[in-house]
């Protein structure tokens, strides 16, 4: 996320005449093909594998190699496709001194939920004929989104009841990130036009998702800049409202005065996440993603609901300029998965919520004996992240790393380092290790061990820093990007 998609210039100009000449012919063929493929390709069960997955519980079988991840690869010491801290040909060997890396929002929990569907192997299956979708996606809006998927998205929101889509256009994107970046660029262009003297200040309420600061420069560095302390009353301030919030799960309301300068990031607004109350906020721009809805982060598909047609059309143009259209393959797969959820009346979300609730109970039980040395700051929610807090002027990341848990420190979210985010959506294998190590941390607290570095009583003193370079060298798995801490208040 947050990485710029390089513009692909392949055939844009050479093919432009052909595209305009045959546009409507191609559109009609595309729509006919989508109606046919989407209608017949949905399968209620997965026929690729027969019987239980032999790689579970510490990996999933790679359907291309038939092995447990990349077992037998050039690195015989570490199988990097096993779940965290496991290795070996069948991913059964625990690496004892391994750091449990939970700083990424890997939604592997949903793999287990899909596998519980009442059929021999559970997961819905996507079949795409080899001659389908060969044309470039050079179509005028709104035909960049396959019709079968558009209707399914609208039906999903109707069944779940989280938004009425009747007055909205649907913008597809490569994940919620891609959709958000296209929208930011569109708003900036429409707001500023050719005025090179001004820039739009993009901000979000703290603690904010750590990739937000990267997005403005990716979208349009000439018109947009990240400013966490932007004045909400300024007409050139653009707010990203993340609700339910990442990392806290809080339900938020916008603070920006000009509501046309508001993008609502609602990627966690699904019944799988129990947040105590129901969100009833509706915005003119709302962003969703498959990653947080179904767990398919690797498919890279998201969408935005946009009321304003000018913003929708400009965002569509930006998306097409930078991607040539969203892959028909991941659109078909997304349609398959969402249709299965709609067909079940949302049962998938209920099943997901049950699994997540059990995890929260386990983490609460592990944190409780810590006597305040480690606190669940968002204990009231059962969302996708645990937001853990240590005493003031300590470093929560460093404290948990001492027992082999590596999360995202508060400094990446624009707050103090005595907070750390722990992903609750990883595999059950990884969650078991997290709970074990939190118990280990609290045991050290109870026995009087020094679990924190030097703690200063000076309110202006900063917490001890973490050597992230050393952490990178200690990792056993995940190719994780280097974060840049956001500016702390």
Short mmCIF file of C-alpha atoms in Angstrom, two decimals:
data_model
loop_
_atom_site.label_atom_id
_atom_site.label_comp_id
_atom_site.label_asym_id
_atom_site.label_seq_id
_atom_site.Cartn_x
_atom_site.Cartn_y
_atom_site.Cartn_z
CA UNK A 1 0.00 0.00 0.00
CA UNK A 2 1.05 3.56 -0.52
CA UNK A 3 3.36 2.74 -3.42
CA UNK A 4 2.96 4.61 -6.67
CA UNK A 5 1.72 2.55 -9.60
CA UNK A 6 3.93 3.41 -12.55
CA UNK A 7 2.03 4.61 -15.58
CA UNK A 8 1.96 2.02 -18.32
CA UNK A 9 2.21 3.65 -21.72
CA UNK A 10 1.81 0.47 -23.74
CA UNK A 11 -0.22 1.17 -26.85
CA UNK A 12 -2.06 4.17 -25.37
CA UNK A 13 -1.44 6.43 -28.33
CA UNK A 14 -0.99 3.81 -31.05
CA UNK A 15 -4.24 2.15 -30.11
CA UNK A 16 -6.29 5.29 -29.42
CA UNK A 17 -7.89 5.45 -32.86
CA UNK A 18 -8.79 1.78 -32.77
CA UNK A 19 -10.17 2.17 -29.26
CA UNK A 20 -12.48 5.03 -30.20
CA UNK A 21 -13.55 3.32 -33.44
CA UNK A 22 -14.54 0.06 -31.79
CA UNK A 23 -15.44 1.31 -28.30
CA UNK A 24 -19.14 0.52 -28.34
CA UNK A 25 -18.63 -2.76 -30.12
CA UNK A 26 -16.11 -3.83 -27.49
CA UNK A 27 -18.31 -2.61 -24.65
CA UNK A 28 -21.22 -4.71 -25.81
CA UNK A 29 -19.03 -7.79 -26.22
CA UNK A 30 -17.56 -7.20 -22.77
CA UNK A 31 -20.96 -6.87 -21.10
CA UNK A 32 -22.27 -9.99 -22.85
CA UNK A 33 -19.19 -11.95 -21.81
CA UNK A 34 -19.42 -10.78 -18.21
CA UNK A 35 -23.07 -11.77 -17.96
CA UNK A 36 -22.21 -15.21 -19.26
CA UNK A 37 -19.04 -15.81 -17.24
CA UNK A 38 -20.21 -14.39 -13.93
CA UNK A 39 -23.44 -16.32 -14.22
CA UNK A 40 -21.87 -19.73 -14.60
CA UNK A 41 -18.44 -19.51 -12.97
CA UNK A 42 -19.64 -19.33 -9.34
CA UNK A 43 -19.08 -22.66 -7.64
CA UNK A 44 -20.19 -23.16 -4.03
CA UNK A 45 -17.24 -25.42 -3.25
CA UNK A 46 -13.59 -25.62 -4.17
CA UNK A 47 -12.75 -28.64 -6.32
CA UNK A 48 -9.02 -27.85 -6.60
CA UNK A 49 -8.06 -29.74 -3.42
CA UNK A 50 -9.42 -33.05 -2.23
CA UNK A 51 -9.52 -33.57 1.53
CA UNK A 52 -7.95 -31.53 4.35
CA UNK A 53 -4.99 -29.31 3.52
CA UNK A 54 -1.85 -31.23 4.60
CA UNK A 55 0.01 -27.98 5.29
CA UNK A 56 -2.33 -26.79 8.03
CA UNK A 57 -2.16 -25.48 10.70
CA UNK A 58 1.08 -23.59 9.99
CA UNK A 59 0.71 -22.95 6.22
CA UNK A 60 -1.58 -23.38 3.23
CA UNK A 61 -0.77 -25.45 0.17
CA UNK A 62 0.53 -23.45 -2.77
CA UNK A 63 -1.89 -24.37 -5.58
CA UNK A 64 0.81 -23.82 -8.22
CA UNK A 65 3.57 -25.96 -6.71
CA UNK A 66 1.37 -28.28 -4.65
CA UNK A 67 3.78 -27.78 -1.73
CA UNK A 68 3.58 -26.05 1.61
CA UNK A 69 4.53 -22.61 0.41
CA UNK A 70 7.98 -22.63 -1.18
CA UNK A 71 9.30 -25.76 0.51
CA UNK A 72 12.27 -27.10 -1.41
CA UNK A 73 13.28 -23.64 -2.66
CA UNK A 74 16.84 -22.33 -2.89
CA UNK A 75 16.88 -21.43 0.80
CA UNK A 76 16.79 -24.77 2.65
CA UNK A 77 17.02 -23.17 6.10
CA UNK A 78 13.87 -21.08 6.11
CA UNK A 79 10.58 -21.72 4.32
CA UNK A 80 9.37 -18.14 4.02
CA UNK A 81 5.83 -19.09 3.03
CA UNK A 82 5.13 -20.90 6.27
CA UNK A 83 3.18 -18.93 8.83
CA UNK A 84 5.16 -16.80 11.27
CA UNK A 85 7.97 -18.60 13.12
CA UNK A 86 7.47 -22.00 11.42
CA UNK A 87 9.59 -23.66 8.77
CA UNK A 88 10.29 -27.09 7.24
CA UNK A 89 8.86 -28.96 4.29
CA UNK A 90 5.46 -29.21 5.98
CA UNK A 91 5.89 -26.05 8.10
CA UNK A 92 5.82 -27.97 11.38
CA UNK A 93 9.19 -26.85 12.78
CA UNK A 94 8.94 -23.97 15.26
CA UNK A 95 11.83 -21.49 15.22
CA UNK A 96 12.32 -20.97 18.94
CA UNK A 97 14.03 -17.56 18.88
CA UNK A 98 11.75 -16.12 16.19
CA UNK A 99 10.05 -12.74 16.50
CA UNK A 100 6.31 -12.96 15.92
CA UNK A 101 5.80 -10.20 13.35
CA UNK A 102 2.30 -8.76 13.65
CA UNK A 103 2.89 -5.29 12.24
CA UNK A 104 1.20 -6.04 8.93
CA UNK A 105 -2.55 -6.34 8.55
CA UNK A 106 -2.36 -9.83 7.08
CA UNK A 107 -5.99 -11.09 7.01
CA UNK A 108 -5.13 -14.80 7.13
CA UNK A 109 -7.92 -15.45 9.64
CA UNK A 110 -10.42 -15.31 6.80
CA UNK A 111 -8.80 -18.32 5.13
CA UNK A 112 -9.99 -20.39 8.06
CA UNK A 113 -13.48 -18.89 7.85
CA UNK A 114 -13.83 -19.68 4.14
CA UNK A 115 -12.70 -23.23 4.88
CA UNK A 116 -15.64 -23.75 7.25
CA UNK A 117 -18.29 -23.44 4.57
CA UNK A 118 -20.60 -26.50 4.58
CA UNK A 119 -19.19 -28.36 1.60
CA UNK A 120 -16.29 -30.80 1.09
CA UNK A 121 -13.56 -28.13 0.88
CA UNK A 122 -15.37 -24.93 1.62
CA UNK A 123 -14.12 -22.06 -0.50
CA UNK A 124 -15.99 -20.67 -3.51
CA UNK A 125 -14.02 -21.28 -6.69
CA UNK A 126 -13.39 -18.92 -9.60
CA UNK A 127 -13.18 -20.32 -13.11
CA UNK A 128 -12.33 -18.01 -16.01
CA UNK A 129 -12.22 -19.21 -19.63
CA UNK A 130 -8.83 -18.67 -21.29
CA UNK A 131 -10.31 -16.44 -24.00
CA UNK A 132 -12.20 -14.10 -21.66
CA UNK A 133 -11.27 -10.46 -21.06
CA UNK A 134 -8.44 -10.16 -23.58
CA UNK A 135 -9.18 -6.52 -24.50
CA UNK A 136 -7.64 -3.54 -22.72
CA UNK A 137 -10.02 -1.73 -20.37
CA UNK A 138 -10.13 1.51 -22.38
CA UNK A 139 -13.82 2.11 -21.77
CA UNK A 140 -15.55 5.31 -20.74
CA UNK A 141 -16.89 5.54 -17.21
CA UNK A 142 -18.79 3.82 -15.75
CA UNK A 143 -17.91 0.75 -17.86
CA UNK A 144 -14.47 0.37 -16.26
CA UNK A 145 -16.27 -1.77 -13.67
CA UNK A 146 -17.72 -5.07 -14.86
CA UNK A 147 -21.51 -4.90 -14.75
CA UNK A 148 -21.87 -8.18 -12.90
CA UNK A 149 -19.53 -6.97 -10.15
CA UNK A 150 -21.17 -3.56 -9.88
CA UNK A 151 -24.60 -5.11 -9.28
CA UNK A 152 -23.11 -7.53 -6.75
CA UNK A 153 -21.46 -4.69 -4.79
CA UNK A 154 -24.76 -2.84 -4.64
CA UNK A 155 -26.58 -5.99 -3.54
CA UNK A 156 -23.95 -6.68 -0.86
CA UNK A 157 -24.41 -3.25 0.71
CA UNK A 158 -28.18 -3.73 0.56
CA UNK A 159 -28.06 -7.14 2.25
CA UNK A 160 -25.65 -5.96 4.95
CA UNK A 161 -27.46 -2.66 5.35
CA UNK A 162 -24.38 -0.47 5.85
CA UNK A 163 -25.21 1.99 3.03
CA UNK A 164 -27.83 2.73 0.39
CA UNK A 165 -25.91 2.89 -2.91
CA UNK A 166 -28.75 4.29 -5.07
CA UNK A 167 -27.31 7.79 -5.40
CA UNK A 168 -23.70 6.72 -5.80
CA UNK A 169 -21.36 5.93 -8.68
CA UNK A 170 -18.94 3.04 -8.06
CA UNK A 171 -15.24 3.59 -8.74
CA UNK A 172 -13.06 0.44 -8.84
CA UNK A 173 -9.46 0.51 -7.64
CA UNK A 174 -6.46 -1.66 -6.92
CA UNK A 175 -7.46 -2.02 -3.29
CA UNK A 176 -8.90 0.75 -1.17
CA UNK A 177 -5.51 2.42 -1.57
CA UNK A 178 -5.81 2.69 -5.34
CA UNK A 179 -9.34 4.07 -5.13
CA UNK A 180 -8.34 6.60 -2.45
CA UNK A 181 -5.35 7.88 -4.42
CA UNK A 182 -7.46 8.35 -7.55
CA UNK A 183 -10.06 10.30 -5.55
CA UNK A 184 -7.45 12.55 -3.91
CA UNK A 185 -5.96 13.39 -7.29
CA UNK A 186 -9.41 14.14 -8.69
CA UNK A 187 -10.41 16.45 -5.83
CA UNK A 188 -7.10 18.32 -6.07
CA UNK A 189 -7.43 18.85 -9.82
CA UNK A 190 -11.01 20.04 -9.61
CA UNK A 191 -10.34 22.26 -6.59
CA UNK A 192 -7.11 23.91 -7.74
CA UNK A 193 -7.22 23.61 -11.52
CA UNK A 194 -4.11 25.30 -12.91
CA UNK A 195 -3.42 27.32 -9.75
CA UNK A 196 0.19 26.43 -8.90
CA UNK A 197 0.34 28.77 -5.93
CA UNK A 198 -1.61 26.58 -3.53
CA UNK A 199 -1.58 23.01 -2.26
CA UNK A 200 -4.24 20.99 -0.50
CA UNK A 201 -3.31 19.90 3.02
CA UNK A 202 -4.35 16.29 3.67
CA UNK A 203 -4.87 15.23 7.29
CA UNK A 204 -6.50 12.59 9.49
CA UNK A 205 -7.43 12.37 13.16
CA UNK A 206 -4.85 10.77 15.43
CA UNK A 207 -4.07 7.95 15.73
CA UNK A 208 -4.25 7.57 11.96
CA UNK A 209 -3.46 4.74 9.54
CA UNK A 210 0.30 4.86 9.02
CA UNK A 211 0.20 4.89 5.21
CA UNK A 212 -1.94 8.04 4.93
CA UNK A 213 1.13 10.34 5.01
CA UNK A 214 2.50 8.59 1.90
CA UNK A 215 -0.59 8.92 -0.30
CA UNK A 216 -0.75 12.66 -1.16
CA UNK A 217 2.68 12.66 -2.84
CA UNK A 218 1.75 9.51 -4.75
CA UNK A 219 -1.54 10.97 -5.96
CA UNK A 220 -0.26 14.40 -7.04
CA UNK A 221 2.80 15.90 -5.36
CA UNK A 222 2.25 19.21 -7.17
CA UNK A 223 -1.18 19.78 -5.60
CA UNK A 224 -1.29 17.67 -2.41
CA UNK A 225 0.79 17.55 0.77
CA UNK A 226 0.40 15.64 4.05
CA UNK A 227 -0.07 17.89 7.09
CA UNK A 228 -1.27 16.08 10.21
CA UNK A 229 -1.90 19.44 11.90
CA UNK A 230 -3.88 21.05 9.07
CA UNK A 231 -6.58 23.53 10.05
CA UNK A 232 -9.97 21.81 9.58
CA UNK A 233 -11.55 25.22 8.92
CA UNK A 234 -9.29 25.96 5.95
CA UNK A 235 -11.11 25.48 2.65
CA UNK A 236 -8.00 23.80 1.25
CA UNK A 237 -7.84 21.09 3.96
CA UNK A 238 -8.84 17.55 2.94
CA UNK A 239 -9.72 15.04 5.67
CA UNK A 240 -9.32 11.28 5.52
CA UNK A 241 -11.89 10.01 8.01
CA UNK A 242 -11.10 6.42 8.98
CA UNK A 243 -14.10 4.95 10.78
CA UNK A 244 -14.10 2.41 12.31
CA UNK A 245 -10.58 3.66 12.91
CA UNK A 246 -7.34 1.83 12.28
CA UNK A 247 -5.84 1.11 14.80
CA UNK A 248 -8.35 1.82 17.60
CA UNK A 249 -11.69 0.70 16.17
CA UNK A 250 -13.30 3.98 17.28
CA UNK A 251 -16.29 5.36 15.40
CA UNK A 252 -15.40 8.89 14.37
CA UNK A 253 -17.15 11.95 12.99
CA UNK A 254 -15.51 14.41 10.59
CA UNK A 255 -13.87 17.60 11.81
CA UNK A 256 -13.22 19.26 8.43
CA UNK A 257 -15.64 22.16 7.87
CA UNK A 258 -16.03 21.79 4.12
CA UNK A 259 -17.73 18.40 3.71
CA UNK A 260 -16.85 18.35 0.00
CA UNK A 261 -13.24 17.93 1.19
CA UNK A 262 -13.92 14.67 3.01
CA UNK A 263 -13.00 11.10 2.08
CA UNK A 264 -14.51 8.46 4.38
CA UNK A 265 -12.35 5.36 4.68
CA UNK A 266 -14.92 2.73 5.68
CA UNK A 267 -12.88 -0.39 4.89
CA UNK A 268 -13.66 -1.84 8.35
CA UNK A 269 -17.39 -1.08 8.22
CA UNK A 270 -18.49 -4.73 8.08
CA UNK A 271 -20.39 -6.93 10.56
CA UNK A 272 -17.31 -9.12 11.08
CA UNK A 273 -15.97 -6.44 13.41
CA UNK A 274 -17.93 -5.97 16.62
CA UNK A 275 -17.43 -2.39 17.72
CA UNK A 276 -20.14 -2.03 20.36
CA UNK A 277 -22.30 0.42 18.38
CA UNK A 278 -23.48 0.68 14.81
CA UNK A 279 -22.00 3.32 12.54
CA UNK A 280 -24.67 5.50 10.96
CA UNK A 281 -22.40 8.10 9.37
CA UNK A 282 -22.79 8.52 5.62
CA UNK A 283 -20.50 10.53 3.38
CA UNK A 284 -20.46 11.67 -0.23
CA UNK A 285 -17.30 9.58 -0.77
CA UNK A 286 -16.88 6.19 0.94
CA UNK A 287 -14.06 3.70 0.35
CA UNK A 288 -14.19 -0.10 0.82
CA UNK A 289 -11.86 -3.00 0.03
CA UNK A 290 -11.83 -6.76 -0.40
CA UNK A 291 -8.88 -6.96 2.01
CA UNK A 292 -10.97 -6.06 5.05
CA UNK A 293 -14.29 -7.40 3.72
CA UNK A 294 -13.39 -10.94 2.61
CA UNK A 295 -9.70 -11.16 3.56
CA UNK A 296 -8.43 -11.23 -0.04
CA UNK A 297 -5.69 -8.61 0.32
CA UNK A 298 -3.61 -10.24 -2.40
CA UNK A 299 -6.33 -9.83 -5.03
CA UNK A 300 -5.98 -6.03 -4.81
CA UNK A 301 -9.53 -4.91 -5.38
CA UNK A 302 -11.41 -2.11 -3.71
CA UNK A 303 -14.15 0.34 -4.58
CA UNK A 304 -15.44 3.76 -3.68
CA UNK A 305 -19.00 5.07 -3.60
CA UNK A 306 -19.00 8.63 -4.99
CA UNK A 307 -22.01 10.96 -5.24
CA UNK A 308 -20.42 13.79 -7.19
CA UNK A 309 -20.25 12.85 -10.87
CA UNK A 310 -17.42 15.28 -11.67
CA UNK A 311 -15.21 13.71 -8.97
CA UNK A 312 -16.19 10.23 -10.14
CA UNK A 313 -15.29 10.96 -13.77
CA UNK A 314 -12.00 12.68 -12.90
CA UNK A 315 -11.03 9.83 -10.54
CA UNK A 316 -11.90 7.32 -13.27
CA UNK A 317 -9.68 9.18 -15.73
CA UNK A 318 -6.81 9.17 -13.22
CA UNK A 319 -7.25 5.46 -12.57
CA UNK A 320 -7.26 4.66 -16.30
CA UNK A 321 -4.23 6.87 -16.97
CA UNK A 322 -2.21 5.01 -14.34
CA UNK A 323 -3.47 1.44 -14.69
CA UNK A 324 -5.26 1.07 -18.05
CA UNK A 325 -8.17 -0.35 -16.07
CA UNK A 326 -8.63 -2.82 -13.24
CA UNK A 327 -7.75 -6.45 -13.98
CA UNK A 328 -10.78 -8.41 -15.18
CA UNK A 329 -9.37 -11.44 -13.36
CA UNK A 330 -9.48 -9.91 -9.91
CA UNK A 331 -12.88 -8.36 -10.68
CA UNK A 332 -14.27 -11.81 -11.57
CA UNK A 333 -12.78 -13.34 -8.43
CA UNK A 334 -14.18 -10.51 -6.32
CA UNK A 335 -17.63 -11.00 -7.87
CA UNK A 336 -17.48 -14.73 -7.05
CA UNK A 337 -16.60 -14.13 -3.41
CA UNK A 338 -19.08 -11.32 -2.84
CA UNK A 339 -21.89 -13.29 -4.50
CA UNK A 340 -21.27 -16.18 -2.13
CA UNK A 341 -21.62 -13.79 0.83
CA UNK A 342 -24.81 -12.29 -0.58
CA UNK A 343 -26.23 -15.77 -1.27
CA UNK A 344 -25.63 -16.73 2.38
CA UNK A 345 -27.35 -13.61 3.68
CA UNK A 346 -24.11 -12.44 5.28
CA UNK A 347 -23.37 -15.67 7.18
CA UNK A 348 -19.70 -15.23 6.32
CA UNK A 349 -19.54 -12.11 8.50
CA UNK A 350 -21.20 -13.88 11.43
CA UNK A 351 -18.71 -16.75 11.18
CA UNK A 352 -15.82 -14.26 11.01
CA UNK A 353 -17.11 -12.37 14.05
CA UNK A 354 -17.23 -15.59 16.09
CA UNK A 355 -13.61 -16.42 15.28
CA UNK A 356 -12.49 -12.88 16.05
CA UNK A 357 -14.43 -12.80 19.33
CA UNK A 358 -12.62 -15.93 20.52
CA UNK A 359 -9.29 -14.27 19.76
CA UNK A 360 -10.23 -11.17 21.72
CA UNK A 361 -11.20 -13.30 24.71
CA UNK A 362 -7.80 -14.98 24.60
CA UNK A 363 -5.89 -11.70 24.37
CA UNK A 364 -7.96 -10.13 27.18
CA UNK A 365 -7.20 -13.14 29.36
CA UNK A 366 -3.49 -12.83 28.62
CA UNK A 367 -3.32 -9.06 29.29
CA UNK A 368 -5.40 -9.07 32.50
CA UNK A 369 -2.60 -10.27 34.85
CA UNK A 370 -0.24 -7.50 33.68
CA UNK A 371 -1.27 -5.15 36.51
CA UNK A 372 -1.37 -2.08 34.26
CA UNK A 373 2.05 -2.66 32.67
CA UNK A 374 0.20 -3.65 29.49
CA UNK A 375 -3.36 -2.44 28.82
CA UNK A 376 -5.83 -3.06 26.03
CA UNK A 377 -6.61 0.56 25.19
CA UNK A 378 -9.46 -0.52 22.86
CA UNK A 379 -10.83 -3.25 25.10
CA UNK A 380 -14.45 -2.32 24.31
CA UNK A 381 -14.11 -3.25 20.65
CA UNK A 382 -13.56 -6.54 18.89
CA UNK A 383 -12.05 -5.09 15.76
CA UNK A 384 -9.13 -6.16 13.56
CA UNK A 385 -6.40 -4.64 15.77
CA UNK A 386 -5.44 -4.72 19.42
CA UNK A 387 -4.21 -1.28 20.50
CA UNK A 388 -1.91 -2.00 23.44
CA UNK A 389 -0.62 0.62 25.84
CA UNK A 390 2.32 0.64 28.26
CA UNK A 391 3.02 3.29 30.97
CA UNK A 392 3.88 6.86 29.89
CA UNK A 393 7.42 7.51 28.64
CA UNK A 394 8.02 3.84 27.84
CA UNK A 395 8.34 2.23 24.44
CA UNK A 396 5.67 -0.41 23.90
CA UNK A 397 7.33 -1.82 20.79
CA UNK A 398 10.63 -2.35 22.59
CA UNK A 399 8.91 -3.87 25.63
CA UNK A 400 6.99 -6.49 23.61
CA UNK A 401 9.98 -7.17 21.37
CA UNK A 402 11.79 -8.40 24.49
CA UNK A 403 9.41 -11.37 24.46
CA UNK A 404 9.45 -11.74 20.69
CA UNK A 405 6.38 -9.75 19.53
CA UNK A 406 6.93 -7.10 16.88
CA UNK A 407 4.01 -4.73 16.29
CA UNK A 408 3.61 -1.23 14.88
CA UNK A 409 4.63 1.45 17.38
CA UNK A 410 2.47 4.45 18.17
CA UNK A 411 4.91 6.81 16.46
CA UNK A 412 3.83 5.39 13.08
CA UNK A 413 0.24 6.47 13.84
CA UNK A 414 1.10 10.00 14.94
CA UNK A 415 0.99 9.34 18.70
CA UNK A 416 3.46 8.52 21.46
CA UNK A 417 5.62 5.34 21.46
CA UNK A 418 3.91 3.82 24.50
CA UNK A 419 1.27 2.39 22.15
CA UNK A 420 1.64 -0.54 19.79
CA UNK A 421 -0.75 -2.08 17.26
CA UNK A 422 -1.07 -5.87 17.07
CA UNK A 423 -2.89 -7.45 14.13
CA UNK A 424 -5.74 -9.70 15.27
CA UNK A 425 -6.46 -11.11 11.79
CA UNK A 426 -3.36 -13.27 11.29
CA UNK A 427 -3.49 -17.07 11.23
CA UNK A 428 -4.58 -19.03 14.32
CA UNK A 429 -1.05 -20.40 14.43
CA UNK A 430 0.33 -16.87 14.81
CA UNK A 431 -2.37 -15.81 17.27
CA UNK A 432 -1.46 -18.74 19.54
CA UNK A 433 2.12 -17.46 19.63
CA UNK A 434 0.96 -13.90 20.37
CA UNK A 435 -1.13 -15.02 23.33
CA UNK A 436 1.69 -17.23 24.67
CA UNK A 437 4.16 -14.36 24.53
CA UNK A 438 1.82 -11.85 26.13
CA UNK A 439 1.46 -14.37 28.99
CA UNK A 440 5.27 -14.51 29.11
CA UNK A 441 5.48 -10.71 29.27
CA UNK A 442 2.94 -10.49 32.10
CA UNK A 443 4.71 -13.29 33.98
CA UNK A 444 7.89 -11.22 33.87
CA UNK A 445 5.94 -8.25 35.23
CA UNK A 446 4.55 -10.30 38.12
CA UNK A 447 7.94 -11.72 39.01
CA UNK A 448 9.53 -8.29 39.17
CA UNK A 449 11.61 -8.47 35.99
CA UNK A 450 12.58 -5.20 34.39
CA UNK A 451 10.37 -5.20 31.32
CA UNK A 452 10.97 -1.57 30.35
CA UNK A 453 14.09 0.48 29.82
CA UNK A 454 14.80 3.55 31.89
CA UNK A 455 11.53 5.37 32.56
CA UNK A 456 11.74 9.14 32.89
CA UNK A 457 9.30 11.19 34.97
CA UNK A 458 10.02 14.23 32.79
CA UNK A 459 6.87 14.79 30.65
CA UNK A 460 9.07 16.27 27.90
CA UNK A 461 11.38 13.27 27.75
CA UNK A 462 11.05 10.90 24.81
CA UNK A 463 10.83 7.15 25.15
CA UNK A 464 13.79 4.98 24.30
CA UNK A 465 13.97 4.33 20.58
CA UNK A 466 13.90 0.96 18.89
CA UNK A 467 16.73 -0.15 16.61
CA UNK A 468 14.56 -1.00 13.59
CA UNK A 469 17.62 -1.89 11.56
CA UNK A 470 18.44 -4.64 14.07
CA UNK A 471 14.84 -5.77 13.97
CA UNK A 472 14.99 -6.14 10.19
CA UNK A 473 18.04 -8.35 10.50
CA UNK A 474 16.30 -10.57 13.08
CA UNK A 475 13.29 -11.34 10.97
CA UNK A 476 12.57 -14.88 9.91
CA UNK A 477 9.74 -14.12 7.50
CA UNK A 478 7.71 -11.37 5.77
CA UNK A 479 9.34 -8.99 3.36
CA UNK A 480 8.08 -5.92 5.20
CA UNK A 481 8.73 -2.38 4.01
CA UNK A 482 10.48 0.15 6.21
CA UNK A 483 7.92 2.52 7.72
CA UNK A 484 8.70 6.16 8.32
CA UNK A 485 7.33 7.23 11.70
CA UNK A 486 4.72 9.96 11.45
CA UNK A 487 5.34 13.24 13.22
CA UNK A 488 4.38 12.89 16.88
CA UNK A 489 2.33 15.58 18.60
#
